CSV table of C-alpha atoms in Angstrom, one decimal:
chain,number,residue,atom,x,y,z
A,71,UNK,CA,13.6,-2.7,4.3
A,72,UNK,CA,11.1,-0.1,4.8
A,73,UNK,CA,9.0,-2.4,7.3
A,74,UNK,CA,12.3,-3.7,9.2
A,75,UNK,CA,12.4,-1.2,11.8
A,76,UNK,CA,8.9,-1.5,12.8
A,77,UNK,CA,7.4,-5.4,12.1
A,78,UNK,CA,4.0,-4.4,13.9
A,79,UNK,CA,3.4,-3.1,10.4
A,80,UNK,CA,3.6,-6.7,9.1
A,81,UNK,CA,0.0,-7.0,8.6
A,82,UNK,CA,-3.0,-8.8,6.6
A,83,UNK,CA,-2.7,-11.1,4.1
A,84,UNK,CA,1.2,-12.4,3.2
A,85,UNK,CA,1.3,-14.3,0.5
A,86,UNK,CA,3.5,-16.9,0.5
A,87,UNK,CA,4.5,-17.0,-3.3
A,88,UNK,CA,5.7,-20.6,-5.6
A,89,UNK,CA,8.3,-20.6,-6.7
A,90,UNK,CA,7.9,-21.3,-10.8
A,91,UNK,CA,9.7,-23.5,-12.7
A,92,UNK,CA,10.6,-23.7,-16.4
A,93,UNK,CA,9.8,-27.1,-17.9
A,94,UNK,CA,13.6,-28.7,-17.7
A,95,UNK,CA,13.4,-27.3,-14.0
A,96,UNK,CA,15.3,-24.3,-14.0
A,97,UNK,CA,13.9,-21.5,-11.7
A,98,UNK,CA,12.1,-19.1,-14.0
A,99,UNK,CA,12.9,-15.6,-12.4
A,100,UNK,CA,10.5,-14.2,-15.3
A,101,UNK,CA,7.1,-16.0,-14.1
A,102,UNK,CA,8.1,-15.1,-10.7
A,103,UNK,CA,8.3,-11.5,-11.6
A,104,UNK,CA,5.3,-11.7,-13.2
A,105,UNK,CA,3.6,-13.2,-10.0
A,106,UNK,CA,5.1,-11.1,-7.7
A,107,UNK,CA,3.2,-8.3,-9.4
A,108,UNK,CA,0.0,-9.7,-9.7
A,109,UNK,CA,-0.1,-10.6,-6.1
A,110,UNK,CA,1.0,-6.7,-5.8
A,111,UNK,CA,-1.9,-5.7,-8.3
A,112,UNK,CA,-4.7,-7.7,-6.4
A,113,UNK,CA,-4.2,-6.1,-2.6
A,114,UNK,CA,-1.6,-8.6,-1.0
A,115,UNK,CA,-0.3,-6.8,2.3
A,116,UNK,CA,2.5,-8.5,1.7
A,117,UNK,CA,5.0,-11.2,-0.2
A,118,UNK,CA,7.1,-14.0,1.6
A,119,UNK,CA,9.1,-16.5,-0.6
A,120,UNK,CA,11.0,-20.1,0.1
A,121,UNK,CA,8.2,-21.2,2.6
A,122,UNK,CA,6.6,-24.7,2.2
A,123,UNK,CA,4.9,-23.4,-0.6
A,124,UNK,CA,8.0,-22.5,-2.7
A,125,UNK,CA,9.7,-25.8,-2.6
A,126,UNK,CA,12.9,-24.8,-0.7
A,127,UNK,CA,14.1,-28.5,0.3
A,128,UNK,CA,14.2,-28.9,-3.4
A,129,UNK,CA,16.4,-25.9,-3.9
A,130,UNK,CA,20.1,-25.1,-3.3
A,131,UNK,CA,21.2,-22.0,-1.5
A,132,UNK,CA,22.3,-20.2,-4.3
A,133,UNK,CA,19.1,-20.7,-6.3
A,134,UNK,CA,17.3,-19.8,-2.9
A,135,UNK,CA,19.5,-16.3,-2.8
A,136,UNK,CA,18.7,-15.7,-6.3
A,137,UNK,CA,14.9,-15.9,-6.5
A,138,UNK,CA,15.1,-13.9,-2.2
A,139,UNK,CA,16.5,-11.1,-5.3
A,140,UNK,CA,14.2,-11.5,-7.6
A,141,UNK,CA,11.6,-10.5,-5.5
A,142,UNK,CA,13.2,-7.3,-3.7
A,143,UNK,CA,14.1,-6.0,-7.0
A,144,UNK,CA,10.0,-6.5,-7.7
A,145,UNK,CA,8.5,-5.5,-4.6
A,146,UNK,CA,10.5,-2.7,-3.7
A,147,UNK,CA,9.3,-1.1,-0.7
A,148,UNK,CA,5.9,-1.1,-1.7
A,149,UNK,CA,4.5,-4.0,1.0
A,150,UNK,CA,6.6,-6.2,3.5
A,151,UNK,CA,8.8,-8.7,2.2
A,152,UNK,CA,9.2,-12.2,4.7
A,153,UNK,CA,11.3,-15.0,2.8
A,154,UNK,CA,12.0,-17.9,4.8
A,155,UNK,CA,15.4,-18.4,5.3
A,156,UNK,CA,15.5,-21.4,7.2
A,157,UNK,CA,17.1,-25.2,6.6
A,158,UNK,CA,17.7,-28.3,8.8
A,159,UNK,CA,21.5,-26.8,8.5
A,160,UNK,CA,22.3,-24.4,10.8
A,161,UNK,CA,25.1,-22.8,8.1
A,162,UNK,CA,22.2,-23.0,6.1
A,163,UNK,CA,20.2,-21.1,7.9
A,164,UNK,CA,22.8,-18.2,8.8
A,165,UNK,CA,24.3,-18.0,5.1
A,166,UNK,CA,20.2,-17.3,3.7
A,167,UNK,CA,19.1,-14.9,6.3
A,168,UNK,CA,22.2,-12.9,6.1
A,169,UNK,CA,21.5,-12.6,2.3
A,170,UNK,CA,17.6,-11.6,3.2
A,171,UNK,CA,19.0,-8.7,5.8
A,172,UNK,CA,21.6,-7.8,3.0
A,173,UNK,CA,19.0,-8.0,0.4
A,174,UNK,CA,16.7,-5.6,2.4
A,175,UNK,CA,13.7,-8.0,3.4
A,176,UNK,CA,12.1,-6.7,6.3
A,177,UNK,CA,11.7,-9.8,8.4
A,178,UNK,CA,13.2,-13.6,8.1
A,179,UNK,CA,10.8,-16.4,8.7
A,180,UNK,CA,12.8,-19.3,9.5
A,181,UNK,CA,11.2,-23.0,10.0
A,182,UNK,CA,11.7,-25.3,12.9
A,183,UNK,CA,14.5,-28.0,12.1
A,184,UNK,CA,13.1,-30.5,10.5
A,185,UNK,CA,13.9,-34.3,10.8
A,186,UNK,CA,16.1,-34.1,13.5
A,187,UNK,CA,13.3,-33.8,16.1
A,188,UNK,CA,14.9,-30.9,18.4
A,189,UNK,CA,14.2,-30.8,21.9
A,190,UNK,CA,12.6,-27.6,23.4
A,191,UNK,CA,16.0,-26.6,24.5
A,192,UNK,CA,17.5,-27.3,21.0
A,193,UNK,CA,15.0,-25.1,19.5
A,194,UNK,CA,15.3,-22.5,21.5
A,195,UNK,CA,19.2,-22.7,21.0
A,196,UNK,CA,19.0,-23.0,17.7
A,197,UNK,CA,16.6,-19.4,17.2
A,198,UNK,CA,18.8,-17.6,19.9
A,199,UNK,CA,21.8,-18.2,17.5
A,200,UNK,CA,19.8,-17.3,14.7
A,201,UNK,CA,18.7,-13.6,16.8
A,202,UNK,CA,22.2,-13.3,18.2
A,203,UNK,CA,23.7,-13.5,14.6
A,204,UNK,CA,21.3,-10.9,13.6
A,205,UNK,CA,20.0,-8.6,16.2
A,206,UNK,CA,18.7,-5.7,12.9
A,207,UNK,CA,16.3,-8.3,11.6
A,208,UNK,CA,12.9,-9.8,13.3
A,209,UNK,CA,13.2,-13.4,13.5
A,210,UNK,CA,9.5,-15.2,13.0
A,211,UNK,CA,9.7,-19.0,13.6
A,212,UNK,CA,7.6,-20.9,11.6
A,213,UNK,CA,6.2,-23.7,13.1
A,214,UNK,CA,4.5,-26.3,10.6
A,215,UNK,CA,4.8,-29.7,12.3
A,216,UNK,CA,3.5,-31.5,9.7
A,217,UNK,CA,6.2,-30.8,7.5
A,218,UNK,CA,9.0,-30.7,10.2
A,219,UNK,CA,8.3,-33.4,13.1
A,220,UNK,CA,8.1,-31.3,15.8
A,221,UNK,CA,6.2,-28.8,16.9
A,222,UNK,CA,7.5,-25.9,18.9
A,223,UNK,CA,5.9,-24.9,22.2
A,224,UNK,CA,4.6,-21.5,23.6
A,225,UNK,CA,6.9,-21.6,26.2
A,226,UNK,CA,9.2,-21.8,24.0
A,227,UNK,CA,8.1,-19.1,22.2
A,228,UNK,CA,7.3,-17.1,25.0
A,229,UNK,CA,11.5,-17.4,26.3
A,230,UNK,CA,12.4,-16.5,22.8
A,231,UNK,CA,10.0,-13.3,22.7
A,232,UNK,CA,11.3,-12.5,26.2
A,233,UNK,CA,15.0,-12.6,25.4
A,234,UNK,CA,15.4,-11.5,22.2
A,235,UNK,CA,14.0,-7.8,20.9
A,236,UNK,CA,14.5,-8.9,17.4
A,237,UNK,CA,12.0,-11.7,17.6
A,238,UNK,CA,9.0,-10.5,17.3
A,239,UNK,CA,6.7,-13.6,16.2
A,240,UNK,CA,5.6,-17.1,14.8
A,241,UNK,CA,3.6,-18.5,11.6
A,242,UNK,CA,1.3,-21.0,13.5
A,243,UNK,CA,0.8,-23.9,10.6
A,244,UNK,CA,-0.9,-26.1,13.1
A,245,UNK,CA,-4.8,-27.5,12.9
A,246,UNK,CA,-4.5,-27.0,16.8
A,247,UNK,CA,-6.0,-24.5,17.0
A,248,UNK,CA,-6.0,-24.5,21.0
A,249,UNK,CA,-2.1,-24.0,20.4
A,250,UNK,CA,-2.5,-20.2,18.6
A,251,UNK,CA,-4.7,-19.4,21.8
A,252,UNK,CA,-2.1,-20.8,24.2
A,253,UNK,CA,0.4,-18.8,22.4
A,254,UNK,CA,-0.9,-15.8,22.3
A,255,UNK,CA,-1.7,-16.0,26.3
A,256,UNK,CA,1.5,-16.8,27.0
A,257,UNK,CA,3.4,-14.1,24.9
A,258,UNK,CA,1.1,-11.5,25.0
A,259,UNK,CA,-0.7,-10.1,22.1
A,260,UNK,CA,2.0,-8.0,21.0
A,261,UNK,CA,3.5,-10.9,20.0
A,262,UNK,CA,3.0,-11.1,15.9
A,263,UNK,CA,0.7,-14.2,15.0
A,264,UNK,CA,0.0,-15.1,11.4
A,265,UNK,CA,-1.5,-18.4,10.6
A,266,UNK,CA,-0.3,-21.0,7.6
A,267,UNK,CA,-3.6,-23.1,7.9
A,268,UNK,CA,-6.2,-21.4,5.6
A,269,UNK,CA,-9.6,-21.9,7.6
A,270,UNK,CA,-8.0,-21.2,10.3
A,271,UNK,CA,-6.8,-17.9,8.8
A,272,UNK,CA,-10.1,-15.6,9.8
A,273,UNK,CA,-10.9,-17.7,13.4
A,274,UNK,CA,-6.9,-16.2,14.3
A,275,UNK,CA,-8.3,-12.6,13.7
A,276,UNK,CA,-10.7,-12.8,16.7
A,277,UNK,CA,-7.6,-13.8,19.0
A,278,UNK,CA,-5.7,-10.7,18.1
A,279,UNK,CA,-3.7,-12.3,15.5
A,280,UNK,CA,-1.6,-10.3,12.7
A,281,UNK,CA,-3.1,-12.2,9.8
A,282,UNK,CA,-2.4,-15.2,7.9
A,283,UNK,CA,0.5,-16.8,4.9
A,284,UNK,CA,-2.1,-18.6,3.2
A,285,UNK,CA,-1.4,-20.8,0.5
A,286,UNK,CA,-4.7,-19.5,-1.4
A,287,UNK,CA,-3.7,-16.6,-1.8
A,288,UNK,CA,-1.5,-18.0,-4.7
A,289,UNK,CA,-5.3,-18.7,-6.6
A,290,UNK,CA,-7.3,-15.7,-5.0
A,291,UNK,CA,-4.5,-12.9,-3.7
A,292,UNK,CA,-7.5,-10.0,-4.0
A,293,UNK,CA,-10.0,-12.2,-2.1
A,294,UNK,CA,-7.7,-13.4,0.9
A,295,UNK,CA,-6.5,-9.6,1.0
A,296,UNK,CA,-9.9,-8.1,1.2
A,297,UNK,CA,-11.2,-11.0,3.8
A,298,UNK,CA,-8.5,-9.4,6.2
A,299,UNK,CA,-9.7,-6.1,5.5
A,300,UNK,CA,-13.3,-6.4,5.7
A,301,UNK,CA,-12.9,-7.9,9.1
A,302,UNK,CA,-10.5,-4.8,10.2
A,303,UNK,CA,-13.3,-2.5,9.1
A,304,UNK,CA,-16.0,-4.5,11.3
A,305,UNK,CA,-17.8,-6.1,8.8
A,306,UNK,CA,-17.6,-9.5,10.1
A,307,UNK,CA,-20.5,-11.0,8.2
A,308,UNK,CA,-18.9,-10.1,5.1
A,309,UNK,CA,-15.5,-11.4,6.0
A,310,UNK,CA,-17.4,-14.9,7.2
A,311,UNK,CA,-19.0,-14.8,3.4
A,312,UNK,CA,-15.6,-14.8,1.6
A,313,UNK,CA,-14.1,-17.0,4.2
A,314,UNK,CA,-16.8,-19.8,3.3
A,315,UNK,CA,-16.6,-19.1,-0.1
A,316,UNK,CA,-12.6,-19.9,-0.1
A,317,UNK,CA,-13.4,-23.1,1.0
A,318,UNK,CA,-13.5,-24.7,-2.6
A,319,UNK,CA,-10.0,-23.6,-3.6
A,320,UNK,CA,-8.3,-24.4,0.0
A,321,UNK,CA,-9.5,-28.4,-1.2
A,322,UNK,CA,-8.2,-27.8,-4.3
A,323,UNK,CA,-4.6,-26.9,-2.9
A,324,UNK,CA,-4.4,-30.0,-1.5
A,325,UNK,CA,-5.9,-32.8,-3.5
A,326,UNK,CA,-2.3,-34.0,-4.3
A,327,UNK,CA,0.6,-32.3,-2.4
A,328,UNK,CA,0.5,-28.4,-2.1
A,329,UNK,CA,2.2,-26.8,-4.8
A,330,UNK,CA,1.4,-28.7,-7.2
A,331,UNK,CA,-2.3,-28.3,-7.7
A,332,UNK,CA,-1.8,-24.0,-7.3
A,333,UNK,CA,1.1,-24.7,-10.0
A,334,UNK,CA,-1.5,-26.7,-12.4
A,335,UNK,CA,-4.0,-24.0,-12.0
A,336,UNK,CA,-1.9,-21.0,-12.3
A,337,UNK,CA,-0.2,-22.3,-15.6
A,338,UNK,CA,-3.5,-22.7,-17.1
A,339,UNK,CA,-4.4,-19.4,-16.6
A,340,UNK,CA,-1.1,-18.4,-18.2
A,341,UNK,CA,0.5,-16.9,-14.9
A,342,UNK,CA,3.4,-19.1,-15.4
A,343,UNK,CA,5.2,-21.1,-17.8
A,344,UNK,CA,5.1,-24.6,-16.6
A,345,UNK,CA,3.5,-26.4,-14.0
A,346,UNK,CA,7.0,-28.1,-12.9
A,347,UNK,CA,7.4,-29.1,-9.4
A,348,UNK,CA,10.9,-31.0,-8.6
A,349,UNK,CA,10.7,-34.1,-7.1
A,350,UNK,CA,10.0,-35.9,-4.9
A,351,UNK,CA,7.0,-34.1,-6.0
A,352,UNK,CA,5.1,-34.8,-8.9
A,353,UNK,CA,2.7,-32.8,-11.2
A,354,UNK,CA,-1.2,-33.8,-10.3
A,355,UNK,CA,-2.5,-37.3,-11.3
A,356,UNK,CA,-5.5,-37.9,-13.8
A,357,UNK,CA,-7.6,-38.5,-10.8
A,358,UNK,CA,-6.4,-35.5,-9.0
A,359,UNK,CA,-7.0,-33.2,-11.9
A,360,UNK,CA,-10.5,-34.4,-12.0
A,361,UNK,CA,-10.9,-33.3,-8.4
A,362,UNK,CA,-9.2,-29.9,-9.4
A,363,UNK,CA,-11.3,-28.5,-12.5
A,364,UNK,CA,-14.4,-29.9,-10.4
A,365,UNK,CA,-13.5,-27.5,-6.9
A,366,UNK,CA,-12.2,-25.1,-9.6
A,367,UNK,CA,-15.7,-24.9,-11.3
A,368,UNK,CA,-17.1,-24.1,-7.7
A,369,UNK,CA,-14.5,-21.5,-6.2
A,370,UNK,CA,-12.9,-20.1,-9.5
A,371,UNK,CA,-14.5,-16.7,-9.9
A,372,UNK,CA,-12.6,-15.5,-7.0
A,373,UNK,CA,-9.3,-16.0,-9.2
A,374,UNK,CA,-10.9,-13.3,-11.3
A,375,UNK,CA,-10.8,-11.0,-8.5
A,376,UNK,CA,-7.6,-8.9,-9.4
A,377,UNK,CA,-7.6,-5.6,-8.0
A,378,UNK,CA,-10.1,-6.3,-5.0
A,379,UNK,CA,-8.5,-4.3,-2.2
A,380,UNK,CA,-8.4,-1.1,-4.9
């Protein structure tokens, strides 16, 4: 929890990790060790967990609890540590985070409500429990209407950042991107932005955002990392140049439904056991996989990049 007490700190590229599989389906602890430290080894800033990303819906609590340990045990206090820790349950929601500020993560990232279609209100009832129940932890809601059905607003955010110390920001996973601006102005830009959506991750630096959870960085940890840091140190042209050349692996995580293309790839290139996802997902089609090794071909020397940020 060496980040806890100060979540400016939270900075850069976050990667939001899988969450691997064996192939019966059982959660294999073992690959995610092994991915935990080659996110670590490549220059991530920093490691979140049980985001869209790591199949939490498909997950029970317990499971969810046990992988949130898995990854303290691995990171240590060596970069920030952000598992999401939210449900559409609100006992849920309280019994994860508690483990995460028992574990020692440094900040919970907990996902708008999903299915139920909250009201503004209702969202912002639902956080101030959350940052009532624990007022030690930074709260980040992550917003990713896609996913959820509803989409929570600035002013919303804004009343949450204004009445609660302990939360401190948002993951914007929104294509609006007129909605990180509007956020931003109405919070103020000590208000922690990171952004879900992958080309939108560098466009959020120039608005005084914190940095991005990108999916990617599952492929390509070293280049995502260095993108943010090339653009801290000014060189903008050459943070535009790794930003463009991303672009083939961002299609690639989404020809069929993100994870399962990352898990395809990563399991050929022996960072996992299996390619499992649990349903309702499935594992990539014929067709898909066509799509895949072709935007693989293009973007897949910046998988090779281990040990970028070094």
């Amino acid at each position: 929890m060496k980040f806890r007490s100060d979540p400016s700190a939270i900075r850069g590229s976050i990667a939001p990790a899988i969450t691997p599989f064996t192939s019966d389906g059982a959660v294999d602890h073992d690959s995610l060790r092994a991915l935990i430290r080659f996110q670590l080894e490549s220059g991530s800033h920093g490691i979140s967990l049980g985001g869209s990303t790591g199949e939490p819906s498909s997950q029970s609590v317990s499971e969810r609890i046990a992988g949130m340990r898995t990854a303290v045990e691995e990171i240590g206090d060596r970069v920030p540590f952000l598992p999401g820790t939210g449900s559409h349950k609100l006992d849920e929601t309280l019994e994860l985070t508690a483990a995460a500020a028992d574990l020692g993560a440094d900040a919970a990232l907990v996902i708008t409500p999903y299915y139920a279609r909250p009201t503004q209100e209702a969202l912002y009832q639902w956080y101030a429990i959350v940052a009532r129940e624990f007022p030690d932890l930074p709260i980040v809601a992550y917003n990713v209407p896609s996913r959820t059905a509803v989409d929570i607003a600035p002013e919303t955010v804004k009343r949450l950042f204004t009445d609660f110390e302990n939360f401190v920001g948002v993951k914007e996973t929104t294509k609006d991107f007129e909605h990180f601006s509007r956020v931003l102005h109405a919070c103020g830009r000590s208000l922690l932005v990171w952004s879900g959506i992958e080309l939108l991750c560098l466009p959020l630096l120039a608005l005084g955002g914190a940095g991005f959870v990108s999916a990617v960085a599952n492929l390509a940890p070293g280049a995502v990392a260095r993108m943010y840091e090339l653009w801290e140190e000014g060189d903008f042209d050459g943070a535009r140049d790794l930003h463009y050349r991303l672009h083939p692996l961002v299609d690639l995580l989404f020809v069929e439904t993100n994870p399962a293309p990352a898990k395809w790839v990563l399991h050929q290139q022996g960072r996992i056991a299996s390619p499992h996802v649990r349903p309702p997902l499935i594992s990539p089609t014929d067709a898909g996989l066509s799509k895949i090794r072709a935007l693989l071909r293009e973007g897949g020397d910046l998988t090779q990049q281990i040990g970028a940020t070094k």
